XYZ file of C-alpha atoms in Angstrom:
672
model
C 53.043 -27.225 28.283
C 53.199 -30.123 25.863
C 50.275 -31.307 23.826
C 50.254 -34.612 25.679
C 49.891 -32.992 29.092
C 47.277 -30.484 28.051
C 44.223 -32.846 28.059
C 44.854 -33.879 31.652
C 45.012 -30.268 32.740
C 41.748 -29.363 31.070
C 40.179 -32.554 32.364
C 40.752 -31.277 35.909
C 39.156 -27.963 34.955
C 36.178 -29.775 33.501
C 35.641 -31.704 36.744
C 36.042 -28.499 38.730
C 33.356 -26.810 36.677
C 30.934 -29.673 37.199
C 31.440 -29.534 40.948
C 30.986 -25.769 40.903
C 27.649 -26.019 39.135
C 26.331 -28.600 41.599
C 27.474 -26.614 44.617
C 26.100 -23.357 43.205
C 22.597 -24.733 42.823
C 22.761 -26.319 46.260
C 23.290 -22.914 47.907
C 20.321 -21.296 49.691
C 18.264 -18.532 48.104
C 19.810 -15.808 50.240
C 23.112 -16.308 48.409
C 21.723 -14.741 45.222
C 23.947 -11.923 43.945
C 22.551 -8.404 43.499
C 20.285 -7.911 40.516
C 21.505 -4.302 40.202
C 24.923 -2.903 39.289
C 26.203 0.560 38.408
C 27.957 1.727 35.296
C 30.079 4.814 34.610
C 27.947 6.292 31.867
C 30.341 9.076 30.940
C 33.229 11.108 32.260
C 35.032 14.286 31.307
C 38.651 14.359 32.365
C 40.149 11.679 34.583
C 38.375 8.943 36.516
C 40.174 6.138 38.347
C 38.949 3.032 40.128
C 40.073 0.778 42.944
C 38.239 -2.529 42.409
C 37.002 -4.368 45.467
C 39.563 -6.855 46.732
C 42.507 -5.114 45.060
C 45.081 -2.573 46.235
C 45.949 -1.282 42.750
C 44.275 1.734 41.140
C 43.340 1.603 37.472
C 41.767 3.949 34.962
C 37.994 3.628 34.972
C 36.210 2.039 32.038
C 32.712 3.230 31.194
C 31.445 -0.326 30.800
C 32.984 -1.940 33.869
C 30.199 -2.883 36.308
C 30.534 -1.214 39.707
C 29.370 -2.997 42.827
C 29.999 -3.392 46.552
C 33.495 -2.414 47.656
C 34.524 -0.420 44.566
C 36.058 3.025 45.064
C 35.927 5.810 42.450
C 38.093 8.927 42.299
C 37.259 11.860 39.995
C 40.312 14.027 39.384
C 40.772 17.770 39.127
C 38.788 19.565 36.409
C 36.815 16.362 35.816
C 33.246 15.151 36.109
C 31.484 11.814 35.741
C 28.059 10.233 35.687
C 27.191 6.834 37.136
C 23.909 5.076 36.419
C 22.396 2.206 38.391
C 19.103 1.193 36.873
C 16.907 4.290 36.716
C 19.053 6.228 39.211
C 21.646 8.676 37.905
C 24.550 9.813 40.097
C 26.867 12.674 39.130
C 30.304 13.373 40.586
C 32.195 16.640 40.471
C 35.907 17.365 40.491
C 38.106 15.992 43.294
C 35.414 13.622 44.518
C 35.956 10.329 46.330
C 33.084 7.857 46.347
C 32.952 4.329 47.791
C 30.181 1.852 47.044
C 29.278 0.252 50.370
C 26.176 -1.545 49.133
C 24.308 -1.591 45.833
C 21.291 -3.828 45.348
C 17.585 -3.689 44.597
C 16.972 -3.328 48.325
C 19.544 -0.755 49.412
C 22.087 1.724 48.123
C 24.683 2.935 50.616
C 27.498 5.212 49.452
C 30.464 6.757 51.250
C 31.399 10.322 50.268
C 34.525 11.629 51.980
C 35.038 14.742 49.834
C 33.785 16.458 46.719
C 30.438 16.976 45.007
C 27.818 14.269 44.517
C 24.337 14.572 42.984
C 21.573 11.960 42.772
C 18.628 11.955 40.374
C 16.292 9.408 41.959
C 13.326 8.494 39.769
C 11.513 5.512 41.312
C 9.407 5.431 44.485
C 11.297 3.854 47.342
C 8.876 0.927 47.913
C 10.845 -0.549 50.799
C 14.234 0.389 49.373
C 16.736 2.742 50.990
C 19.292 5.187 49.630
C 21.877 6.565 52.049
C 24.868 8.874 51.578
C 27.396 8.685 54.423
C 29.748 11.628 55.017
C 32.206 12.654 57.776
C 29.525 14.911 59.291
C 26.287 12.982 58.880
C 24.339 10.211 57.207
C 21.763 11.484 54.725
C 18.801 9.202 53.981
C 16.752 9.912 50.839
C 13.048 9.513 51.519
C 11.344 10.107 48.165
C 12.242 10.432 44.479
C 13.871 13.740 43.676
C 17.108 15.577 43.010
C 19.672 15.683 45.816
C 23.161 17.130 46.062
C 25.754 16.638 48.796
C 29.024 18.617 48.991
C 31.761 17.563 51.416
C 34.580 20.044 52.072
C 37.411 18.402 54.038
C 39.221 21.733 54.512
C 36.343 23.282 56.437
C 34.958 19.989 57.772
C 31.489 20.707 56.402
C 28.758 18.823 54.570
C 26.245 20.799 52.518
C 22.934 19.141 51.646
C 20.840 20.552 48.794
C 17.393 19.191 47.953
C 16.030 20.514 44.668
C 13.090 18.129 44.770
C 12.235 15.398 47.246
C 12.679 14.906 50.970
C 15.523 13.586 53.077
C 16.639 13.181 56.684
C 20.136 13.818 57.988
C 21.283 11.771 60.989
C 24.066 12.789 63.355
C 25.573 11.782 66.653
C 23.627 11.768 69.894
C 20.390 10.669 68.234
C 20.058 13.934 66.293
C 18.028 14.028 63.095
C 17.293 16.891 60.730
C 14.761 16.886 57.853
C 15.648 18.703 54.650
C 12.792 19.446 52.263
C 12.335 20.629 48.707
C 14.301 23.676 47.511
C 16.430 23.853 50.636
C 20.148 24.070 51.302
C 21.595 23.371 54.740
C 25.278 23.345 55.668
C 26.560 21.415 58.683
C 29.884 21.352 60.470
C 30.759 18.921 63.205
C 28.603 15.862 63.830
C 25.783 17.163 66.067
C 23.624 18.417 63.156
C 23.745 22.057 64.268
C 23.387 23.983 60.979
C 25.817 26.749 60.170
C 23.832 28.176 57.273
C 20.652 27.531 55.352
C 18.967 28.955 52.276
C 15.631 28.525 50.567
C 15.648 28.247 46.770
C 19.439 28.082 46.470
C 20.834 29.311 43.148
C 22.307 27.077 40.474
C 25.999 26.868 39.644
C 27.863 25.351 36.711
C 27.653 21.831 38.111
C 23.864 22.132 38.489
C 23.530 23.290 34.911
C 25.540 20.310 33.701
C 23.276 18.028 35.727
C 20.214 19.664 34.191
C 21.508 18.943 30.705
C 21.964 15.267 31.575
C 18.468 15.079 33.059
C 16.932 16.511 29.905
C 18.859 14.031 27.770
C 17.641 11.184 29.951
C 14.048 12.374 29.767
C 14.205 12.461 25.952
C 15.607 8.934 25.578
C 14.006 6.948 22.758
C 15.309 3.656 24.129
C 13.237 4.116 27.295
C 10.186 3.250 25.167
C 11.535 -0.233 24.441
C 13.248 -1.266 27.690
C 12.513 -0.680 31.346
C 14.225 2.343 32.841
C 15.586 0.003 35.507
C 17.954 -1.501 32.929
C 21.416 -0.113 33.625
C 23.022 1.480 30.577
C 20.028 1.877 28.277
C 20.783 5.618 27.996
C 23.803 4.876 25.793
C 21.795 3.272 22.986
C 20.154 6.328 21.441
C 23.181 7.790 19.682
C 24.649 4.600 18.262
C 21.835 2.556 16.739
C 18.250 2.368 15.567
C 15.152 0.572 16.811
C 13.175 -1.698 14.501
C 10.369 -4.212 14.842
C 11.049 -7.774 13.809
C 8.113 -10.148 13.116
C 9.772 -12.913 15.160
C 11.484 -11.063 18.012
C 9.487 -7.847 18.329
C 11.495 -4.663 19.085
C 15.183 -5.023 18.191
C 18.093 -2.585 18.346
C 20.648 -2.542 15.519
C 24.020 -0.839 16.131
C 24.945 1.537 13.323
C 28.401 2.707 14.451
C 30.295 -0.567 13.977
C 32.807 -1.714 11.393
C 32.157 -4.341 8.743
C 32.376 -7.877 10.109
C 31.619 -6.785 13.670
C 30.065 -9.357 16.009
C 28.972 -9.216 19.682
C 31.565 -9.932 22.379
C 34.471 -9.282 19.983
C 35.753 -5.825 21.024
C 36.629 -5.726 24.708
C 38.155 -7.860 27.444
C 37.230 -10.144 30.336
C 37.537 -9.219 34.018
C 36.817 -10.988 37.277
C 34.170 -9.251 39.404
C 32.851 -10.957 42.527
C 30.461 -12.612 43.059
C 29.653 -13.183 39.377
C 33.111 -14.232 38.230
C 34.167 -13.735 34.609
C 32.538 -10.576 33.272
C 32.599 -9.083 29.785
C 33.649 -5.408 29.465
C 32.946 -4.030 26.012
C 34.882 -1.218 24.339
C 31.951 0.405 22.575
C 30.515 3.519 24.271
C 27.068 1.889 24.120
C 28.343 -1.535 25.151
C 26.716 -2.207 28.489
C 23.008 -3.058 28.304
C 23.251 -5.240 25.143
C 25.901 -7.446 26.770
C 24.315 -7.936 30.200
C 20.622 -8.196 29.332
C 18.604 -9.737 26.503
C 20.066 -11.782 23.650
C 21.750 -11.236 20.279
C 20.220 -12.471 17.010
C 21.570 -12.511 13.459
C 18.721 -10.921 11.497
C 19.222 -10.882 7.744
C 22.900 -10.101 7.501
C 23.306 -7.883 10.585
C 23.474 -8.429 14.326
C 20.537 -7.143 16.347
C 20.043 -6.959 20.084
C 16.757 -8.419 21.359
C 15.937 -6.855 24.759
C 12.803 -8.918 25.351
C 9.728 -7.726 27.223
C 9.784 -4.462 29.130
C 10.708 -5.289 32.723
C 11.137 -2.463 35.175
C 14.068 -4.059 37.009
C 15.738 -6.757 34.920
C 18.442 -8.904 36.494
C 22.033 -8.184 35.542
C 24.180 -10.976 34.067
C 28.005 -10.873 33.762
C 27.971 -12.078 30.129
C 25.279 -13.872 28.146
C 27.559 -16.166 26.185
C 28.296 -19.870 25.851
C 31.903 -21.056 26.199
C 33.043 -23.889 23.969
C 34.857 -26.832 25.510
C 36.114 -30.150 24.242
C 34.693 -33.633 24.546
C 36.209 -36.859 25.773
C 37.053 -35.755 29.308
C 38.819 -32.477 28.496
C 37.691 -28.888 28.352
C 39.609 -26.623 25.981
C 39.880 -25.548 22.376
C 42.861 -26.039 20.129
C 44.241 -22.821 18.681
C 46.466 -22.449 15.654
C 49.192 -20.986 17.885
C 49.401 -24.229 19.893
C 48.382 -22.798 23.289
C 45.302 -23.786 25.320
C 42.485 -21.517 24.273
C 39.055 -20.293 25.295
C 36.272 -19.639 22.793
C 32.751 -18.266 23.140
C 29.721 -17.031 21.196
C 26.611 -14.998 22.156
C 23.473 -16.754 23.288
C 20.478 -16.322 20.985
C 16.822 -15.653 21.841
C 15.258 -18.768 23.275
C 18.518 -20.056 24.837
C 18.864 -20.267 28.599
C 21.679 -18.732 30.598
C 22.604 -20.842 33.616
C 24.865 -19.107 36.158
C 27.894 -20.944 37.514
C 27.887 -18.735 40.632
C 25.523 -19.476 43.518
C 21.939 -18.771 42.490
C 18.477 -19.937 43.477
C 15.804 -21.198 41.050
C 13.958 -17.897 41.549
C 17.048 -16.019 40.457
C 17.504 -18.243 37.388
C 13.886 -17.582 36.450
C 14.359 -13.830 36.756
C 17.610 -13.621 34.816
C 16.051 -15.517 31.894
C 12.830 -13.528 31.619
C 14.104 -11.950 28.409
C 14.019 -15.267 26.515
C 11.918 -14.728 23.392
C 10.360 -17.426 21.211
C 7.836 -16.202 18.626
C 7.326 -13.069 20.709
C 6.247 -15.178 23.689
C 7.970 -14.791 27.050
C 9.259 -18.073 28.442
C 9.273 -17.902 32.245
C 11.938 -20.410 33.180
C 11.549 -22.964 35.936
C 13.834 -25.782 36.992
C 12.379 -28.307 34.571
C 12.435 -25.889 31.660
C 16.044 -24.938 32.319
C 17.177 -28.544 32.247
C 15.216 -29.393 29.126
C 16.356 -26.342 27.202
C 19.969 -26.857 28.171
C 19.961 -30.249 26.457
C 19.464 -28.845 22.988
C 21.869 -30.221 20.377
C 22.777 -27.019 18.557
C 23.080 -23.369 19.589
C 21.881 -20.956 16.926
C 24.715 -18.428 16.904
C 27.537 -20.963 16.856
C 26.874 -21.422 13.118
C 26.722 -17.712 12.271
C 29.862 -16.665 10.360
C 32.233 -14.765 12.629
C 30.182 -15.298 15.783
C 32.776 -17.386 17.655
C 35.671 -15.583 19.315
C 38.788 -17.337 20.652
C 41.966 -16.316 22.473
C 44.722 -17.974 24.532
C 43.619 -18.905 28.042
C 46.446 -16.933 29.665
C 45.507 -13.761 27.772
C 41.873 -14.285 28.736
C 42.695 -14.524 32.443
C 45.064 -11.539 32.400
C 42.421 -9.238 30.892
C 44.034 -8.727 27.489
C 41.881 -7.029 24.893
C 40.461 -9.486 22.405
C 41.411 -7.253 19.471
C 45.088 -7.765 20.306
C 45.096 -11.328 21.625
C 42.352 -13.029 19.613
C 43.194 -16.131 17.588
C 41.442 -17.686 14.587
C 39.064 -20.470 15.477
C 36.367 -22.430 13.704
C 34.089 -24.730 15.647
C 33.114 -27.999 14.005
C 30.463 -30.384 15.359
C 29.975 -28.475 18.619
C 27.083 -29.829 20.697
C 25.481 -28.811 23.954
C 27.737 -31.260 25.794
C 30.699 -29.094 24.801
C 29.237 -25.828 26.105
C 29.749 -24.228 29.537
C 28.726 -20.848 30.932
C 32.045 -19.930 32.552
C 35.634 -21.137 32.277
C 36.494 -22.861 35.595
C 39.648 -20.751 36.101
C 40.540 -18.653 39.153
C 41.460 -14.956 38.660
C 44.882 -13.322 38.928
C 45.741 -9.714 39.821
C 45.321 -8.495 36.239
C 41.874 -10.099 36.142
C 40.663 -7.399 38.550
C 42.565 -4.310 37.447
C 43.566 -4.924 33.850
C 46.610 -3.201 32.367
C 45.736 0.528 32.537
C 47.209 1.173 35.974
C 46.817 4.642 37.477
C 48.363 6.656 40.283
C 46.429 6.565 43.572
C 44.365 9.613 44.617
C 45.844 12.296 46.891
C 46.712 11.051 50.339
C 43.723 11.050 52.655
C 41.075 11.314 49.944
C 39.371 8.133 51.198
C 40.714 7.993 54.753
C 38.143 10.098 56.611
C 35.677 8.257 58.822
C 32.015 8.637 57.885
C 28.790 8.195 59.840
C 26.153 5.670 58.815
C 22.851 4.428 60.191
C 23.920 0.802 59.748
C 26.905 -1.371 58.947
C 27.120 -2.322 55.266
C 27.588 -5.969 54.313
C 31.148 -7.085 53.545
C 31.986 -6.842 49.826
C 31.710 -10.182 47.974
C 35.355 -9.824 46.938
C 36.360 -10.471 50.558
C 34.630 -13.852 50.587
C 34.703 -14.872 46.931
C 33.599 -18.471 47.189
C 33.623 -19.003 43.435
C 37.262 -17.939 43.101
C 38.236 -20.029 46.124
C 36.505 -23.062 44.635
C 38.230 -22.720 41.269
C 41.626 -22.317 42.915
C 41.087 -25.304 45.223
C 40.298 -27.435 42.181
C 43.477 -26.416 40.332
C 41.612 -24.002 38.067
C 44.594 -22.118 36.670
C 45.731 -21.268 33.155
C 49.374 -21.911 32.213
C 51.312 -18.641 32.013
C 48.581 -16.506 33.559
C 50.172 -16.089 36.993
C 49.298 -16.971 40.564
C 45.608 -16.980 41.513
C 44.467 -13.951 43.515
C 42.096 -15.286 46.150
C 41.671 -13.587 49.522
C 41.804 -16.191 52.246
C 44.185 -14.742 54.869
C 42.082 -13.264 57.710
C 44.552 -10.435 58.339
C 44.368 -9.399 54.694
C 40.596 -9.384 54.727
C 40.473 -7.429 57.982
C 42.831 -4.838 56.525
C 40.495 -4.280 53.593
C 37.479 -4.075 55.883
C 39.173 -1.404 58.004
C 39.465 0.779 54.916
C 35.745 1.436 55.093
C 36.201 3.622 58.212
C 32.540 3.692 59.181
C 31.008 4.715 62.505
C 27.458 3.459 62.960
C 25.156 6.007 64.591
C 23.247 4.545 67.490
C 19.616 5.214 68.361
C 18.035 5.400 64.913
C 15.415 2.706 65.127
C 13.108 4.819 62.995
C 15.609 4.776 60.185
C 16.094 1.050 60.478
C 12.340 0.487 60.304
C 12.406 1.992 56.821
C 15.020 -0.444 55.628
C 14.107 -2.759 52.754
C 12.141 -5.956 52.998
C 13.864 -9.351 52.726
C 14.927 -10.603 49.321
C 12.431 -13.454 49.285
C 9.588 -10.942 49.705
C 10.901 -8.686 46.967
C 10.984 -11.543 44.412
C 13.383 -9.321 42.485
C 10.458 -6.955 41.710
C 10.978 -7.708 38.047
C 7.291 -7.563 37.212
C 6.793 -3.963 38.295
C 4.874 -1.843 35.772
C 6.848 0.509 33.607
C 6.894 4.093 34.784
C 5.905 6.912 32.495
C 8.748 8.952 30.993
C 9.978 11.791 33.158
C 8.950 15.307 32.327
C 11.564 17.730 31.143
C 13.366 19.933 33.609
C 12.728 23.621 33.499
C 15.607 25.922 34.403
C 17.443 22.755 35.473
C 14.980 22.404 38.353
C 12.334 19.775 38.974
C 8.838 21.278 38.937
C 6.442 20.314 41.728
C 4.500 17.120 41.133
C 7.034 15.691 38.730
C 7.863 12.650 40.800
C 5.453 9.905 41.711
C 4.670 9.886 45.402
C 4.001 6.832 47.465
C 0.668 6.326 49.253
C 0.559 6.943 52.996
C 4.095 8.393 53.084
C 4.572 11.043 55.743
C 5.607 14.313 54.099
C 8.412 16.037 55.940
C 7.863 19.528 57.270
C 9.380 21.901 54.725
C 11.463 23.850 57.198
C 15.241 23.843 57.511
C 15.252 22.519 61.083
C 12.946 20.400 63.266
C 9.630 22.077 64.005
C 9.193 23.601 67.448
C 12.835 23.472 68.498
C 14.915 26.645 68.907
C 17.789 27.055 66.532
C 21.126 27.088 68.353
C 23.263 30.130 67.600
C 26.915 30.103 66.662
C 29.517 32.443 68.082
C 28.984 35.101 65.420
C 31.590 37.425 66.903
C 34.242 34.714 66.604
C 33.227 34.003 63.043
C 33.396 37.684 62.079
C 36.773 38.162 63.718
C 38.312 35.118 62.091
C 39.193 35.192 58.410
C 37.285 32.717 56.246
C 38.820 29.294 55.857
C 40.550 28.821 52.524
C 38.759 26.261 50.398
C 40.534 22.930 50.291
C 42.430 22.040 47.137
C 40.540 18.747 47.246
C 37.133 20.203 47.956
C 35.283 19.274 44.778
C 33.339 21.760 42.628
C 33.592 25.513 43.162
C 31.208 26.964 45.759
C 28.125 28.868 44.686
C 28.843 32.179 42.976
C 26.412 34.152 45.099
C 26.296 36.408 48.098
C 27.479 34.958 51.439
C 25.215 32.356 52.998
C 22.727 33.668 55.514
C 22.148 32.528 59.093
C 19.475 29.909 59.463
C 17.060 32.210 61.308
C 16.852 34.614 58.390
C 15.092 32.182 56.092
C 12.049 31.567 58.307
C 9.984 34.516 56.935
C 10.567 33.207 53.409
C 9.126 29.738 53.873
C 6.206 30.594 51.611
C 8.035 32.784 49.125
C 6.065 32.801 45.829
C 9.053 32.450 43.536
C 12.679 31.544 43.742
C 15.418 34.119 43.405
C 16.980 34.457 39.984
C 20.723 34.580 40.417
C 23.059 34.389 37.431
C 25.376 31.442 37.513
C 28.821 31.117 36.066
C 29.308 28.705 33.191
C 32.492 26.676 33.288
C 34.767 27.211 30.338
C 34.990 24.364 27.832
C 38.695 23.906 28.443
C 38.092 23.245 32.120
C 36.713 19.790 31.406
C 38.924 18.695 28.550
C 40.275 15.168 28.584
C 42.938 15.017 31.254
C 46.493 14.734 29.966
C 47.242 11.901 32.374
C 44.694 9.669 30.677
C 46.289 7.164 28.318
C 45.456 8.203 24.735
C 43.937 4.841 23.907
C 41.795 5.046 27.040
C 40.415 8.444 26.116
C 39.836 7.326 22.550
C 37.378 4.683 23.692
C 35.068 7.439 24.968
C 35.641 10.143 22.364
C 35.351 8.472 18.995
C 34.336 11.197 16.545
C 33.135 8.729 13.951
C 30.863 6.997 16.452
C 29.730 9.755 18.752
C 27.328 12.546 17.971
C 28.031 16.044 19.182
C 26.948 16.804 22.703
C 23.851 18.976 23.086
C 24.647 22.644 23.404
C 24.256 24.049 26.890
C 21.664 26.808 27.200
C 22.962 30.261 28.030
C 22.126 32.199 31.170
C 19.123 33.864 29.587
C 17.570 30.489 28.827
C 18.087 29.258 32.352
C 16.591 32.360 33.928
C 13.625 32.640 31.591
C 10.388 32.041 33.593
């Protein structure tokens, strides 16, 4: 593209952006995006991802936000942890997980095979958490520790409740409560248990989970931010907390190179419905780039989280993009190509979403604005007035502005490789936008670290659910459609990827393979309240830190209970109903089914499971059985050889990562 034609092109993008802003704020309040996202906090081995709206698998990145429609595959001899606010989710080997819905109101996950554990900390308060499997839908009722194992080879789902209460729902209106310290295994879909155990023993996966729970309970950062902030757990090892007289508590990264600045090391990706989203390369780089603000204090960068809010609102990137004046929107790079430049917003500066958002949402996402340690609760008038400031603070900090060619930006190139020198002169508020008005391409969703798909059938099994999940935003991405319709493309980036063909959208919807169970009005009555009544729940009081696990198990009374909640009967099947018997002679005559090669973690290393009837006399057993568990060897969870070396390096940097805490031995776990 010639220099003479470039201004006209960017002029069209500038007009498109203006129209997008007006249309976004004209949308109704129900169009607000979720305030909650998930993040892959860590993984050992291989983890791959199929982003919503794409058909290409890519290697997972620990800082890529996960939301509705995303699918995650954990490979052989691998494990991973996902965090979504205060909830931690752990995945074992050969596990397939699909995010059907993730919001403040509801979490609905599809588990077709493998091992999945949930550490739920907050009271439900009108929220729901459901795990859908090929045999049943399991609804979590209270905070606690829950584990679900799905074995496709034997067509079974095993539910383990270490602490808490849950209800399994099956076909024909069947329901089955599972209480604390119980294990129940189901085959088929009629909720007729095959086996059940009280006080089930712990295996290697449980011990790994216990280590993560103890680390989470000891987090220093939880004293300075709400535990509902996704990704705060990664701050402890890579920085220090200080108190600044102007901003209050600040976090200073200590494992960065000289000259480092925020939003410099990473790449941009398109994630619906938010649009352009920053994905940082640092192992701690999630919370500081999606919440709070960055300030240049003395001669170092410091993250200012703002006041402690239990459930802060997620933002795709808290930056300001620099555009040109005089009817164009671009920056001129030394290489001669159209460029995009940005810098981090400072405390006291408002972030105004380009995607559809209500005034209530804008208020909530800007609650971390700090001016002289005073919280500025933003309203419409305040937003407009603050936007009209003449100068942004960080634009004048040396090294704060980052620039790169527009095509490299859209294609998800890493800034370290594609960045270009740029120095802003006389930039005013009129030259600043909060998103480039450019539609995404295929690489905007998946990046460049493409991966092989999971084994055939890993995600193809149909699961049961108590309700139909909402369609993923990627299937009706109005922001991407708007940018494309207004010629929002970057030269050399490729063709825009916008789903608009009904057949294509229907094909992606059919991938969910969900059968809604009929006749569960009771379950639906526990579904969350409307969004306008929740008001984003961002003013909830901070919860006290969790107590430490003992023997990797949650002691009674650890979790906060909700008033007037009906406590489930702590028996492995509904009270007063006879337990149906299986054909024991047929089971004894038939050899045991071989465990599927895609069945997740190894089964418990204990004696064979007992029939359900045999556990009834033990309902009030004074103490749990102490059964030794097998520790997995360290080589079993080494970094998988199929991972690209540079991908693994981003999560195993010896100069930036402290040694992992040593696992306790069997004697420690069994000590009373």
